């Protein structure tokens, strides 16, 4: 009997091996490499054919539509979400590990695809960048039922009547598009913006005044919506479709909705182009074209419109008008006339000007872990990451350079606060701060709460209304200390300051998430690429 059992098990093992070999032969090596460990933010479907898409975060709302296609076509779609400017940078890299790109605007394809690798780019949907203002506030400002200009918005900000949240113009398309719209309107709608226009001191003053109304910043349009819903704010600049989604949640909670304002003289449009990255794979190209045809089909376009996106510049379909309630200020019949985006060199000049002179200055408190567990590779990565932020030549490559009024505070910690350092502006003081980072010795335990509490106490010495403040915490281990110490310091500060955390090594994600939820912030994963995590979090202030 034992001999017969061994024979049965042997036959079964051979059958399993044959099946495994058959599966291996059915998959390409590149598809196998992706597998379940692809690093994608979302994996839709479970087919053996794989399409990897680098996409703007706003397209996460389309996952159910993509999931349906993936299931019916027997395809696996791997979605990786990045900001449109990151997508632009990725297009400039020699090796691009994606089959398709899907930024918010054609602008980033035009300036990023210098190697002309992107083919078959087609707009999947369009959505304008608008102001969403609490309806009662919009009524008091006289914005309800009439056309509103950028100057009207600026006047309300100057009067102290309007404050708003928006994404960073150097990290997210919605912020960049809104900013370019402001420039056009305040310049009197020229045929094209020139670098000479950007030298106008009157323009600079007006834009600074406009950005003085920014309450909170974000590096992601989708997270900006989530942050707004979790906080207590009066307005945000975002995509029309995300304002609609925010209103759906606000009304479901019984709260006041946002009223949509279209700045008629500075209206920018996100046209959501989906393009194929040509690597000479005909089968992959055919798969891409099949997905694109599905997304552009009449039925799918109507389904996409149900998410609050538009299919044309001339209005929405009759069956979807209920998605665009006019009581919310939405204009389903509005003919959208977008501004003309500047040439690449002028665009980059605009972004550099925003980062170094026009935006509300940042006030960043870096609490950096120098405990014993950071010895060696961990500390080396930390120093390398901070080099990309503090050394301005490096920061400029990612539009993260400091302005002349910016404040950076450094708090190295282990089992206690080691010391505190600060630098104002973008000159030698900032370079000196980097030398501190590089020279600090490693050793001891871990108490991130003490460091964060000390950072909050230091912030009491500043008028935070003049800055975009944030506390940025990095740790690689489970923290000792007391959350209550942090909570008490936060209560004493009496103002909302986000505490962004970067998870590294064996950091306790639960502890970091607690801090993020308490302060309406988020946690970034720095375990695979600490430098990229630092760059991302810096885009949020």
Short mmCIF file of N, CA and C in Angstrom, two decimals, residues 106-214:
data_model
loop_
_atom_site.label_atom_id
_atom_site.label_comp_id
_atom_site.label_asym_id
_atom_site.label_seq_id
_atom_site.Cartn_x
_atom_site.Cartn_y
_atom_site.Cartn_z
N UNK A 106 -1.88 66.81 -21.57
CA UNK A 106 -0.95 66.62 -22.69
C UNK A 106 0.30 67.47 -22.53
N UNK A 107 0.20 68.51 -21.73
CA UNK A 107 1.34 69.38 -21.50
C UNK A 107 2.58 68.58 -21.10
N UNK A 108 2.40 67.59 -20.21
CA UNK A 108 3.54 66.87 -19.66
C UNK A 108 4.08 65.85 -20.66
N UNK A 109 3.26 65.38 -21.58
CA UNK A 109 3.77 64.55 -22.67
C UNK A 109 4.60 65.41 -23.63
N UNK A 110 4.09 66.58 -23.93
CA UNK A 110 4.76 67.45 -24.90
C UNK A 110 6.15 67.87 -24.43
N UNK A 111 6.28 68.19 -23.13
CA UNK A 111 7.58 68.66 -22.64
C UNK A 111 8.46 67.52 -22.15
N UNK A 112 7.87 66.37 -21.81
CA UNK A 112 8.66 65.27 -21.26
C UNK A 112 9.13 64.25 -22.28
N UNK A 113 8.37 64.04 -23.34
CA UNK A 113 8.69 63.00 -24.32
C UNK A 113 9.67 63.50 -25.36
N UNK A 114 10.86 63.88 -24.91
CA UNK A 114 11.85 64.41 -25.84
C UNK A 114 12.39 63.35 -26.78
N UNK A 115 12.29 62.08 -26.39
CA UNK A 115 12.75 60.99 -27.25
C UNK A 115 11.69 60.50 -28.21
N UNK A 116 10.50 61.10 -28.16
CA UNK A 116 9.39 60.76 -29.06
C UNK A 116 9.09 59.25 -29.03
N UNK A 117 8.98 58.73 -27.81
CA UNK A 117 8.67 57.31 -27.63
C UNK A 117 7.17 57.05 -27.49
N UNK A 118 6.40 58.09 -27.18
CA UNK A 118 4.97 57.90 -26.92
C UNK A 118 4.18 57.97 -28.22
N UNK A 119 3.38 56.95 -28.46
CA UNK A 119 2.56 56.86 -29.66
C UNK A 119 1.09 56.76 -29.26
N UNK A 120 0.23 57.02 -30.24
CA UNK A 120 -1.22 56.78 -30.10
C UNK A 120 -1.85 57.52 -28.92
N UNK A 121 -1.30 58.68 -28.54
CA UNK A 121 -1.87 59.41 -27.40
C UNK A 121 -3.24 59.96 -27.77
N UNK A 122 -4.22 59.66 -26.94
CA UNK A 122 -5.59 60.14 -27.14
C UNK A 122 -6.16 60.60 -25.82
N UNK A 123 -6.91 61.70 -25.86
CA UNK A 123 -7.57 62.20 -24.66
C UNK A 123 -8.71 61.26 -24.27
N UNK A 124 -8.69 60.79 -23.03
CA UNK A 124 -9.72 59.88 -22.54
C UNK A 124 -10.89 60.64 -21.93
N UNK A 125 -10.59 61.78 -21.32
CA UNK A 125 -11.64 62.62 -20.75
C UNK A 125 -11.06 64.01 -20.55
N UNK A 126 -11.92 64.95 -20.24
CA UNK A 126 -11.44 66.30 -19.92
C UNK A 126 -12.14 66.79 -18.66
N UNK A 127 -11.41 67.58 -17.90
CA UNK A 127 -12.01 68.19 -16.71
C UNK A 127 -11.31 69.51 -16.43
N UNK A 128 -12.06 70.58 -16.20
CA UNK A 128 -11.44 71.87 -15.91
C UNK A 128 -10.93 71.94 -14.47
N UNK A 129 -9.95 72.79 -14.25
CA UNK A 129 -9.45 73.07 -12.90
C UNK A 129 -10.24 74.27 -12.37
N UNK A 130 -10.94 74.09 -11.26
CA UNK A 130 -11.89 75.08 -10.77
C UNK A 130 -11.66 75.35 -9.29
N UNK A 131 -12.33 76.38 -8.79
CA UNK A 131 -12.42 76.64 -7.36
C UNK A 131 -13.70 76.00 -6.84
N UNK A 132 -13.60 75.26 -5.75
CA UNK A 132 -14.77 74.79 -5.02
C UNK A 132 -14.82 75.54 -3.71
N UNK A 133 -15.87 76.35 -3.51
CA UNK A 133 -15.97 77.24 -2.34
C UNK A 133 -17.24 76.88 -1.56
N UNK A 134 -17.14 76.80 -0.25
CA UNK A 134 -18.34 76.53 0.56
C UNK A 134 -19.46 77.44 0.07
N UNK A 135 -20.63 76.85 -0.16
CA UNK A 135 -21.67 77.59 -0.86
C UNK A 135 -22.08 78.87 -0.14
N UNK A 136 -22.17 78.82 1.19
CA UNK A 136 -22.56 80.02 1.92
C UNK A 136 -21.51 81.12 1.75
N UNK A 137 -20.23 80.73 1.69
CA UNK A 137 -19.16 81.70 1.48
C UNK A 137 -19.22 82.25 0.06
N UNK A 138 -19.45 81.38 -0.93
CA UNK A 138 -19.57 81.83 -2.32
C UNK A 138 -20.71 82.84 -2.46
N UNK A 139 -21.81 82.60 -1.74
CA UNK A 139 -22.94 83.53 -1.78
C UNK A 139 -22.56 84.88 -1.17
N UNK A 140 -21.85 84.84 -0.03
CA UNK A 140 -21.47 86.10 0.63
C UNK A 140 -20.46 86.88 -0.21
N UNK A 141 -19.68 86.17 -1.03
CA UNK A 141 -18.70 86.84 -1.90
C UNK A 141 -19.34 87.34 -3.19
N UNK A 142 -20.60 87.00 -3.41
CA UNK A 142 -21.28 87.43 -4.63
C UNK A 142 -20.87 86.63 -5.86
N UNK A 143 -20.40 85.40 -5.65
CA UNK A 143 -19.94 84.58 -6.76
C UNK A 143 -21.02 83.68 -7.35
N UNK A 144 -22.15 83.57 -6.69
CA UNK A 144 -23.19 82.64 -7.14
C UNK A 144 -23.97 83.25 -8.30
N UNK A 145 -24.13 82.48 -9.35
CA UNK A 145 -24.96 82.91 -10.48
C UNK A 145 -24.32 83.92 -11.41
N UNK A 146 -23.02 84.10 -11.35
CA UNK A 146 -22.36 85.03 -12.28
C UNK A 146 -20.97 84.53 -12.63
N UNK A 147 -20.40 85.09 -13.68
CA UNK A 147 -19.05 84.76 -14.10
C UNK A 147 -18.05 85.42 -13.13
N UNK A 148 -17.00 84.67 -12.79
CA UNK A 148 -16.01 85.15 -11.82
C UNK A 148 -14.63 85.16 -12.48
N UNK A 149 -13.90 86.24 -12.28
CA UNK A 149 -12.56 86.37 -12.85
C UNK A 149 -11.50 86.06 -11.80
N UNK A 150 -10.27 85.89 -12.25
CA UNK A 150 -9.16 85.70 -11.32
C UNK A 150 -8.99 86.94 -10.45
N UNK A 151 -9.23 88.11 -11.02
CA UNK A 151 -9.14 89.35 -10.24
C UNK A 151 -10.17 89.36 -9.12
N UNK A 152 -11.39 88.85 -9.38
CA UNK A 152 -12.41 88.76 -8.34
C UNK A 152 -11.90 87.89 -7.18
N UNK A 153 -11.28 86.77 -7.51
CA UNK A 153 -10.74 85.87 -6.49
C UNK A 153 -9.62 86.56 -5.71
N UNK A 154 -8.75 87.27 -6.43
CA UNK A 154 -7.66 87.99 -5.77
C UNK A 154 -8.19 89.06 -4.83
N UNK A 155 -9.22 89.77 -5.25
CA UNK A 155 -9.81 90.81 -4.39
C UNK A 155 -10.35 90.20 -3.09
N UNK A 156 -10.99 89.03 -3.21
CA UNK A 156 -11.53 88.36 -2.02
C UNK A 156 -10.41 87.91 -1.08
N UNK A 157 -9.30 87.46 -1.65
CA UNK A 157 -8.16 87.05 -0.84
C UNK A 157 -7.54 88.27 -0.15
N UNK A 158 -7.38 89.36 -0.89
CA UNK A 158 -6.82 90.58 -0.31
C UNK A 158 -7.67 91.08 0.85
N UNK A 159 -8.98 90.91 0.73
CA UNK A 159 -9.90 91.38 1.78
C UNK A 159 -9.93 90.44 2.98
N UNK A 160 -9.21 89.31 2.87
CA UNK A 160 -9.22 88.34 3.96
C UNK A 160 -10.47 87.49 4.01
N UNK A 161 -11.24 87.48 2.93
CA UNK A 161 -12.52 86.77 2.90
C UNK A 161 -12.42 85.36 2.31
N UNK A 162 -11.30 85.05 1.66
CA UNK A 162 -11.18 83.76 0.99
C UNK A 162 -9.81 83.15 1.26
N UNK A 163 -9.82 81.92 1.74
CA UNK A 163 -8.62 81.11 1.89
C UNK A 163 -8.91 79.76 1.25
N UNK A 164 -7.87 79.11 0.74
CA UNK A 164 -8.13 77.89 -0.03
C UNK A 164 -6.95 76.92 0.07
N UNK A 165 -7.20 75.68 -0.33
CA UNK A 165 -6.18 74.64 -0.41
C UNK A 165 -5.93 74.34 -1.89
N UNK A 166 -4.69 74.00 -2.22
CA UNK A 166 -4.39 73.60 -3.60
C UNK A 166 -3.14 72.74 -3.61
N UNK A 167 -2.91 72.09 -4.72
CA UNK A 167 -1.69 71.29 -4.85
C UNK A 167 -0.53 72.18 -5.26
N UNK A 168 0.67 71.67 -5.03
CA UNK A 168 1.89 72.40 -5.41
C UNK A 168 1.97 72.52 -6.93
N UNK A 169 2.28 73.72 -7.40
CA UNK A 169 2.40 73.95 -8.84
C UNK A 169 3.60 73.23 -9.43
N UNK A 170 4.57 72.85 -8.61
CA UNK A 170 5.74 72.16 -9.14
C UNK A 170 5.69 70.66 -8.93
N UNK A 171 4.57 70.14 -8.37
CA UNK A 171 4.49 68.71 -8.12
C UNK A 171 3.21 68.07 -8.67
N UNK A 172 2.22 68.85 -9.02
CA UNK A 172 0.94 68.29 -9.45
C UNK A 172 0.34 69.12 -10.58
N UNK A 173 -0.32 68.44 -11.51
CA UNK A 173 -0.88 69.14 -12.66
C UNK A 173 -1.96 70.14 -12.28
N UNK A 174 -2.82 69.80 -11.33
CA UNK A 174 -3.90 70.74 -11.00
C UNK A 174 -3.32 72.04 -10.46
N UNK A 175 -2.28 71.95 -9.62
CA UNK A 175 -1.64 73.16 -9.12
C UNK A 175 -0.93 73.93 -10.20
N UNK A 176 -0.19 73.22 -11.06
CA UNK A 176 0.53 73.88 -12.15
C UNK A 176 -0.44 74.55 -13.12
N UNK A 177 -1.52 73.85 -13.46
CA UNK A 177 -2.50 74.39 -14.40
C UNK A 177 -3.20 75.62 -13.84
N UNK A 178 -3.59 75.56 -12.55
CA UNK A 178 -4.23 76.71 -11.93
C UNK A 178 -3.27 77.90 -11.92
N UNK A 179 -2.02 77.66 -11.57
CA UNK A 179 -1.00 78.71 -11.51
C UNK A 179 -0.80 79.37 -12.88
N UNK A 180 -0.67 78.58 -13.93
CA UNK A 180 -0.51 79.14 -15.28
C UNK A 180 -1.75 79.94 -15.66
N UNK A 181 -2.93 79.46 -15.26
CA UNK A 181 -4.16 80.21 -15.49
C UNK A 181 -4.15 81.56 -14.79
N UNK A 182 -3.66 81.58 -13.54
CA UNK A 182 -3.56 82.85 -12.82
C UNK A 182 -2.64 83.81 -13.56
N UNK A 183 -1.50 83.31 -14.03
CA UNK A 183 -0.55 84.17 -14.75
C UNK A 183 -1.20 84.76 -16.00
N UNK A 184 -1.85 83.93 -16.78
CA UNK A 184 -2.50 84.42 -18.00
C UNK A 184 -3.50 85.52 -17.69
N UNK A 185 -4.36 85.26 -16.72
CA UNK A 185 -5.41 86.23 -16.41
C UNK A 185 -4.81 87.55 -15.92
N UNK A 186 -3.84 87.47 -15.01
CA UNK A 186 -3.26 88.69 -14.44
C UNK A 186 -2.39 89.44 -15.43
N UNK A 187 -1.94 88.75 -16.49
CA UNK A 187 -1.20 89.42 -17.56
C UNK A 187 -2.13 89.98 -18.64
N UNK A 188 -3.43 89.78 -18.47
CA UNK A 188 -4.39 90.31 -19.44
C UNK A 188 -4.61 89.40 -20.62
N UNK A 189 -4.41 88.08 -20.43
CA UNK A 189 -4.65 87.08 -21.48
C UNK A 189 -3.87 87.36 -22.77
N UNK A 190 -2.54 87.34 -22.68
CA UNK A 190 -1.73 87.52 -23.89
C UNK A 190 -1.85 86.30 -24.81
N UNK A 191 -1.41 86.44 -26.05
CA UNK A 191 -1.43 85.29 -26.97
C UNK A 191 -0.57 84.17 -26.41
N UNK A 192 0.55 84.53 -25.81
CA UNK A 192 1.43 83.53 -25.21
C UNK A 192 2.24 84.21 -24.11
N UNK A 193 2.51 83.48 -23.03
CA UNK A 193 3.35 84.01 -21.96
C UNK A 193 4.81 83.94 -22.39
N UNK A 194 5.56 85.00 -22.15
CA UNK A 194 6.99 85.03 -22.46
C UNK A 194 7.78 85.15 -21.16
N UNK A 195 9.07 84.86 -21.25
CA UNK A 195 9.93 85.02 -20.07
C UNK A 195 10.01 86.49 -19.66
N UNK A 196 9.89 87.39 -20.62
CA UNK A 196 9.89 88.82 -20.29
C UNK A 196 8.68 89.19 -19.44
N UNK A 197 7.51 88.58 -19.74
CA UNK A 197 6.31 88.82 -18.93
C UNK A 197 6.55 88.48 -17.47
N UNK A 198 7.33 87.43 -17.23
CA UNK A 198 7.54 86.94 -15.87
C UNK A 198 8.40 87.88 -15.03
N UNK A 199 9.02 88.86 -15.66
CA UNK A 199 9.86 89.80 -14.93
C UNK A 199 9.05 90.95 -14.33
N UNK A 200 7.77 91.01 -14.63
CA UNK A 200 6.92 92.11 -14.15
C UNK A 200 6.78 92.05 -12.63
N UNK A 201 7.20 93.12 -11.95
CA UNK A 201 7.08 93.17 -10.50
C UNK A 201 5.62 93.26 -10.07
N UNK A 202 4.80 93.92 -10.90
CA UNK A 202 3.37 93.98 -10.59
C UNK A 202 2.76 92.59 -10.61
N UNK A 203 3.12 91.79 -11.62
CA UNK A 203 2.63 90.42 -11.69
C UNK A 203 3.08 89.62 -10.48
N UNK A 204 4.35 89.72 -10.13
CA UNK A 204 4.87 88.97 -8.99
C UNK A 204 4.13 89.32 -7.71
N UNK A 205 3.88 90.60 -7.50
CA UNK A 205 3.17 91.03 -6.30
C UNK A 205 1.76 90.45 -6.27
N UNK A 206 1.07 90.50 -7.40
CA UNK A 206 -0.30 89.99 -7.46
C UNK A 206 -0.35 88.48 -7.18
N UNK A 207 0.59 87.74 -7.76
CA UNK A 207 0.57 86.29 -7.57
C UNK A 207 0.94 85.93 -6.13
N UNK A 208 1.89 86.66 -5.54
CA UNK A 208 2.21 86.43 -4.12
C UNK A 208 0.98 86.67 -3.25
N UNK A 209 0.25 87.75 -3.54
CA UNK A 209 -0.96 88.04 -2.78
C UNK A 209 -1.99 86.93 -2.95
N UNK A 210 -2.11 86.41 -4.16
CA UNK A 210 -3.06 85.33 -4.40
C UNK A 210 -2.67 84.09 -3.61
N UNK A 211 -1.38 83.72 -3.63
CA UNK A 211 -0.94 82.53 -2.91
C UNK A 211 -0.88 82.74 -1.40
N UNK A 212 -0.99 83.98 -0.95
CA UNK A 212 -1.07 84.21 0.49
C UNK A 212 -2.34 83.62 1.07
N UNK A 213 -3.32 83.34 0.21
CA UNK A 213 -4.57 82.75 0.65
C UNK A 213 -4.55 81.25 0.79
N UNK A 214 -3.40 80.61 0.52
CA UNK A 214 -3.31 79.15 0.59
C UNK A 214 -3.23 78.70 2.04
#
